[in-house]
mmCIF file with all atom_site columns, C-alpha atoms in Angstrom:
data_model
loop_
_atom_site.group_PDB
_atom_site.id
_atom_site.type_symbol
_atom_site.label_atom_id
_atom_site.label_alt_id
_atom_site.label_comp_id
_atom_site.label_asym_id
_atom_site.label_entity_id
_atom_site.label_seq_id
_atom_site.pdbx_PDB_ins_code
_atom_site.Cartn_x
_atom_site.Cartn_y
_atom_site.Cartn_z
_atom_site.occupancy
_atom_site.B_iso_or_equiv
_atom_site.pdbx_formal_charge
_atom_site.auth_seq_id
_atom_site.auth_comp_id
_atom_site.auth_asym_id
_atom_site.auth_atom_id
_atom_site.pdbx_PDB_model_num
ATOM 1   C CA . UNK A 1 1   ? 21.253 -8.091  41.190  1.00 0.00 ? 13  UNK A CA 1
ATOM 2   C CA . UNK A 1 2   ? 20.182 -5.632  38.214  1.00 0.00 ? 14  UNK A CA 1
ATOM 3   C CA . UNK A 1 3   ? 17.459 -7.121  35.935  1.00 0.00 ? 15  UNK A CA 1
ATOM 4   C CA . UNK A 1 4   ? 18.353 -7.673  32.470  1.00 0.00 ? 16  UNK A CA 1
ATOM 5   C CA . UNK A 1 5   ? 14.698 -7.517  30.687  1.00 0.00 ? 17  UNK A CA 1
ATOM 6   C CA . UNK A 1 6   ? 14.365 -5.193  27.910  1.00 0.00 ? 18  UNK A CA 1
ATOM 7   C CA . UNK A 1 7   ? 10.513 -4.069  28.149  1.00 0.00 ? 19  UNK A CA 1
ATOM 8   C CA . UNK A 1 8   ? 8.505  -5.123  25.314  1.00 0.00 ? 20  UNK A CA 1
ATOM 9   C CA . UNK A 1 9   ? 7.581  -1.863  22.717  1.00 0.00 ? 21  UNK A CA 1
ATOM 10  C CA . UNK A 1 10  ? 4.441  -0.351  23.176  1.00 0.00 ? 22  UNK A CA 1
ATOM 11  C CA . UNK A 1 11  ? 1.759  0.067   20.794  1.00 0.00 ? 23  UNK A CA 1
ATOM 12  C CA . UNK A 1 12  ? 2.912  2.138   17.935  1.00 0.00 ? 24  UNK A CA 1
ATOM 13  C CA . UNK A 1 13  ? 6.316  2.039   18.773  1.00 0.00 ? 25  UNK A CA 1
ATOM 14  C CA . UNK A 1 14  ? 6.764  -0.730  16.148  1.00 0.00 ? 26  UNK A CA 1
ATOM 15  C CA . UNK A 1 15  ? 6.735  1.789   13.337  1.00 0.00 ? 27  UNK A CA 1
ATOM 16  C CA . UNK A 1 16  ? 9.289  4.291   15.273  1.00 0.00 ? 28  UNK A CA 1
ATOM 17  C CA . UNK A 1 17  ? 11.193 1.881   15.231  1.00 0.00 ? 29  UNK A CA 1
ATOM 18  C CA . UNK A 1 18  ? 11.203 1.174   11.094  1.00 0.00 ? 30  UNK A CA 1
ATOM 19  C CA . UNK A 1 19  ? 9.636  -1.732  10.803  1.00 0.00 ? 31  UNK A CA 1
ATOM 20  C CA . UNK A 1 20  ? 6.410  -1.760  9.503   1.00 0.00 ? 32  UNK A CA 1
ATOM 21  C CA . UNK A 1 21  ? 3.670  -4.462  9.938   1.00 0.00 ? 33  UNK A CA 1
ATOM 22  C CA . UNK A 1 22  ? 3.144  -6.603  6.323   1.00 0.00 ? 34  UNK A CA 1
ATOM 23  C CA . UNK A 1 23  ? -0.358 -8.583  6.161   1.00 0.00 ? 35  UNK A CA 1
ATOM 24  C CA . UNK A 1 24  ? -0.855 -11.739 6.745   1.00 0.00 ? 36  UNK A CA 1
ATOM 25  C CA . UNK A 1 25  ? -1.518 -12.973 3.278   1.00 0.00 ? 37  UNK A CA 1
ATOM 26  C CA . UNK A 1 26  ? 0.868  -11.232 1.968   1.00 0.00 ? 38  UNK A CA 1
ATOM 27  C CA . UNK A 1 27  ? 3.724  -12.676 4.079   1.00 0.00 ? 39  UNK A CA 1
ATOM 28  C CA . UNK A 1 28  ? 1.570  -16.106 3.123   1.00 0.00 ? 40  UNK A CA 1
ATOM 29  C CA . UNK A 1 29  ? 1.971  -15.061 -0.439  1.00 0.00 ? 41  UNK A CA 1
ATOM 30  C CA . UNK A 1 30  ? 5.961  -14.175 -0.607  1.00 0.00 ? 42  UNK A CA 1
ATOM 31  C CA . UNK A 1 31  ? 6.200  -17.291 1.210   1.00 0.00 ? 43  UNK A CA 1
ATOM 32  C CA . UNK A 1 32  ? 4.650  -19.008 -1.566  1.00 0.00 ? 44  UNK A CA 1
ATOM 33  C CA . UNK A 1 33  ? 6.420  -17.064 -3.975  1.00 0.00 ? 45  UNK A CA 1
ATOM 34  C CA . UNK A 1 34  ? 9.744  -18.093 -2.592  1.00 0.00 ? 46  UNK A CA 1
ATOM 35  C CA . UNK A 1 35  ? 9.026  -21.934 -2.465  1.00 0.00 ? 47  UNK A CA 1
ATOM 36  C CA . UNK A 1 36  ? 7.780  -21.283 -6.073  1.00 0.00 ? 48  UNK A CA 1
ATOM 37  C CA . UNK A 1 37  ? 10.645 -19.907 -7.811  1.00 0.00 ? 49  UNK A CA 1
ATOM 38  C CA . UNK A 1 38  ? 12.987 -21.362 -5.287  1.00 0.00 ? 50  UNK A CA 1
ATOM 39  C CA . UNK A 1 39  ? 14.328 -18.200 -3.663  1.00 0.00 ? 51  UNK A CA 1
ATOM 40  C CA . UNK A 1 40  ? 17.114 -18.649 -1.404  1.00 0.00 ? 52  UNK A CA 1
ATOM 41  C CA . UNK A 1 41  ? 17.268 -17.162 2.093   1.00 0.00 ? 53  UNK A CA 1
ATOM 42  C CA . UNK A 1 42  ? 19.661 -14.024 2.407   1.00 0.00 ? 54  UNK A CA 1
ATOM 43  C CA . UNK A 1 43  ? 19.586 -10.639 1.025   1.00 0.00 ? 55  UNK A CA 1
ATOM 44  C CA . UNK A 1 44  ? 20.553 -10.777 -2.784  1.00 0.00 ? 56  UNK A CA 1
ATOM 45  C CA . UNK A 1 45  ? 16.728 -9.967  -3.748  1.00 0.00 ? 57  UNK A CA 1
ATOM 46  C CA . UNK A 1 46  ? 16.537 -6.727  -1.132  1.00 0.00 ? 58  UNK A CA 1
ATOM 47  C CA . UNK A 1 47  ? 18.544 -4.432  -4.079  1.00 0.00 ? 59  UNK A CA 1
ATOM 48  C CA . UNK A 1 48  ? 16.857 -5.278  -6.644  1.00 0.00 ? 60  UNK A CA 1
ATOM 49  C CA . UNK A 1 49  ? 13.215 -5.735  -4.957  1.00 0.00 ? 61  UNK A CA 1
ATOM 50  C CA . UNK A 1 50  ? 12.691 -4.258  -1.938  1.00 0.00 ? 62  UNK A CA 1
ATOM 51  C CA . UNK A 1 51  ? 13.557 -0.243  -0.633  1.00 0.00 ? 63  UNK A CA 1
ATOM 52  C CA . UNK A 1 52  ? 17.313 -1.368  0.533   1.00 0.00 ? 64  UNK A CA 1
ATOM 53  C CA . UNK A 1 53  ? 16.561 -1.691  4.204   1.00 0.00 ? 65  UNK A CA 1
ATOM 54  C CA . UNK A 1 54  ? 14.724 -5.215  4.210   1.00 0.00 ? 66  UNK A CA 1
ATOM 55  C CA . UNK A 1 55  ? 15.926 -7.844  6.459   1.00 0.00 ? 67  UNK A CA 1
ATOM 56  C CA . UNK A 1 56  ? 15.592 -10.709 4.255   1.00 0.00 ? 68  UNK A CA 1
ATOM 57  C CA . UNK A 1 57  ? 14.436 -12.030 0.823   1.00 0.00 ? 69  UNK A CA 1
ATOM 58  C CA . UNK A 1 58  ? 11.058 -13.040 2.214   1.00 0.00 ? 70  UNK A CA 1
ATOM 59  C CA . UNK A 1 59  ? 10.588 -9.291  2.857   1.00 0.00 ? 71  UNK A CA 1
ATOM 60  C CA . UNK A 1 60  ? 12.187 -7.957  -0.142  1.00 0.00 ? 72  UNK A CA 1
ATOM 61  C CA . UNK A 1 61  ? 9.274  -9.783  -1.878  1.00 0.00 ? 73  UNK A CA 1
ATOM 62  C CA . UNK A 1 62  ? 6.445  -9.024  0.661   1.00 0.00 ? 74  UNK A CA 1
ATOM 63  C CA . UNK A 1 63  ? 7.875  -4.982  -0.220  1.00 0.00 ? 75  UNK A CA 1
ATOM 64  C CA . UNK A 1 64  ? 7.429  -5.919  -3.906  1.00 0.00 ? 76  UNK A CA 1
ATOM 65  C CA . UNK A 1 65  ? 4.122  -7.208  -3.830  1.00 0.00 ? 77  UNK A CA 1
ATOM 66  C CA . UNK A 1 66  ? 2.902  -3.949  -1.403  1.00 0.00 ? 78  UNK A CA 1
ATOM 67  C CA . UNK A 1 67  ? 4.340  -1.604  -4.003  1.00 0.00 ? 79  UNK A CA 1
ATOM 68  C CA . UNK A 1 68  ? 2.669  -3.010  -7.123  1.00 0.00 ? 80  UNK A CA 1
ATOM 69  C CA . UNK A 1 69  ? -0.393 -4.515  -5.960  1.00 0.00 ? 81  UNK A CA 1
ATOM 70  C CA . UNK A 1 70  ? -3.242 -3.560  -3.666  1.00 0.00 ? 82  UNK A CA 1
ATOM 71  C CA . UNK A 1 71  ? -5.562 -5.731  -1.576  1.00 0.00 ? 83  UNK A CA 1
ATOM 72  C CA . UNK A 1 72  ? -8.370 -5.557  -4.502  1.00 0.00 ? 84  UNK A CA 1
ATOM 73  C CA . UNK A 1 73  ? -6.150 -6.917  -7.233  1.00 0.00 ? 85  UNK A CA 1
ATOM 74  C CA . UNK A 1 74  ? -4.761 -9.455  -4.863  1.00 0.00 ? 86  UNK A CA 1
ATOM 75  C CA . UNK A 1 75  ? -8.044 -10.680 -4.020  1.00 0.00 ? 87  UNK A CA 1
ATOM 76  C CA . UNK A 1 76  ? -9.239 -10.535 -7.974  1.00 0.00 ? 88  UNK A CA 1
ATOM 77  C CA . UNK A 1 77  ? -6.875 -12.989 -8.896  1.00 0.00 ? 89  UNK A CA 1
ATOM 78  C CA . UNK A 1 78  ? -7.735 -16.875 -9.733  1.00 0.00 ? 90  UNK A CA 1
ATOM 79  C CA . UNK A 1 79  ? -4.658 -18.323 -9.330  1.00 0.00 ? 91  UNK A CA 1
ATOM 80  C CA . UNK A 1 80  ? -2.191 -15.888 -7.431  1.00 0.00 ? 92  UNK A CA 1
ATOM 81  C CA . UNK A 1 81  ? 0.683  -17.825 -6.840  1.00 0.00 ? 93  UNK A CA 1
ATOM 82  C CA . UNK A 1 82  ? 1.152  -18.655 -10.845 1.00 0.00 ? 94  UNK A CA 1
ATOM 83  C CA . UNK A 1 83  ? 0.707  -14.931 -11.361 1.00 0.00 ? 95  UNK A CA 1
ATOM 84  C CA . UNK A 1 84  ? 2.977  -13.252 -9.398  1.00 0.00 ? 96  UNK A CA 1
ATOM 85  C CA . UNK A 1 85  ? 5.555  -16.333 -9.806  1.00 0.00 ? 97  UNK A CA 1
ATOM 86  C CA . UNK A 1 86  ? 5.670  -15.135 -14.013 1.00 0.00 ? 98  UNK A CA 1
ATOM 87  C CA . UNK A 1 87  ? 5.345  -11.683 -12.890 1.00 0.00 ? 99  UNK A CA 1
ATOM 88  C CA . UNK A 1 88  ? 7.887  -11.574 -10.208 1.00 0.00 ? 100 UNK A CA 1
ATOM 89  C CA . UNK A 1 89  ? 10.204 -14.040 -12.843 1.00 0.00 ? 101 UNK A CA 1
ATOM 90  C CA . UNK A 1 90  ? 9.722  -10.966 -15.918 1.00 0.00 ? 102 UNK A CA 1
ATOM 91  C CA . UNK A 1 91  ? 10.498 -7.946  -13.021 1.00 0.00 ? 103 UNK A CA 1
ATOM 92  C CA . UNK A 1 92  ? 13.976 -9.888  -12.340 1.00 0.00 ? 104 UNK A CA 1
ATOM 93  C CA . UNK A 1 93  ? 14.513 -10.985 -16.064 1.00 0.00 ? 105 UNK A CA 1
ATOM 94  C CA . UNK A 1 94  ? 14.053 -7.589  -16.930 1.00 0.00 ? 106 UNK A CA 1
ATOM 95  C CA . UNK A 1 95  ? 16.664 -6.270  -13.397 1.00 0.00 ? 107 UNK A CA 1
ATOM 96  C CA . UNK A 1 96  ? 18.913 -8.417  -15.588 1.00 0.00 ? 108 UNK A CA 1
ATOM 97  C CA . UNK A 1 97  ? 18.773 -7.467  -19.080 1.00 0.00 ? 109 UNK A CA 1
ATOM 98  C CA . UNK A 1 98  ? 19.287 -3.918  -17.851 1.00 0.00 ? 110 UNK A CA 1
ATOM 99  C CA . UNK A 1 99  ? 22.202 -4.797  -15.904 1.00 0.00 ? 111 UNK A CA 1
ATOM 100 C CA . UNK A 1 100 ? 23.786 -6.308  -18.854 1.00 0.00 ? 112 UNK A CA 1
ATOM 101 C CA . UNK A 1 101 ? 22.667 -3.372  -21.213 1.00 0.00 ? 113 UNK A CA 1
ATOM 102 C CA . UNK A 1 102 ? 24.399 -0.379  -18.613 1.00 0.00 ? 114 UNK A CA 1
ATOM 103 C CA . UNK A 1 103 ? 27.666 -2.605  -17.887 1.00 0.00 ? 115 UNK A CA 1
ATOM 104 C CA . UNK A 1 104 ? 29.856 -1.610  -20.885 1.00 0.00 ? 116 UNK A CA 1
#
C-alpha cells in the first residue's frame, strides 16, 4: 500500500512557493476592515487592490495595507480601523470615478 502524505514544506519553501507570510495585525486589521465596510468574501477587490494573484478579498486588503503603510504609521495611529475604513472607502471611490471617466 503506497502512502498518500504530501510532506509538509520546509522552512523557506513558503516563499518559493509565492505566498508570502502577512503579519499578524495586519491580517487582524483587513479583518477588521472587511467587517467594517462589509466586504464580501470572493475576489472582486483582488483587481482593483491587491497585485492580481491574491487568493481572496481578505488578502487583497492585507496587500493594500502592506503597500501603503508601514509598521510605524500603523502603530501611530489612534483609531486605525476608522482610518483605513475612510481611506480604503476614498482608494475604491476614486477605482470608480476613473472607471467611469475611461469607459466612453
Amino acid at each position: 500500500m503506497q502512502s498518500s502524505v504530501t510532506p509538509f514544506p520546509q522552512r523557506g519553501a513558503v516563499r518559493s512557493l509565492g505566498v508570502s507570510k502577512v503579519p499578524t495585525y495586519i491580517r487582524s486589521l483587513a479583518a477588521g476592515l472587511m467587517w467594517s465596510l462589509q466586504v464580501r468574501e470572493g475576489l472582486g477587490l483582488v483587481p482593483l487592490l491587491g497585485h492580481g494573484d491574491e487568493q481572496s478579498n481578505q488578502r487583497a486588503i492585507e496587500t493594500w495595507l502592506m503597500t501603503h503603510y508601514d509598521e510605524a504609521q500603523l502603530g501611530d495611529l489612534d483609531k486605525p480601523l476608522d482610518i483605513l475604513s475612510k481611506a480604503l472607502k476614498r482608494h475604491i471611490e476614486e477605482y470608480n470615478d476613473n472607471l467611469e471617466v475611461c469607459t466612453c
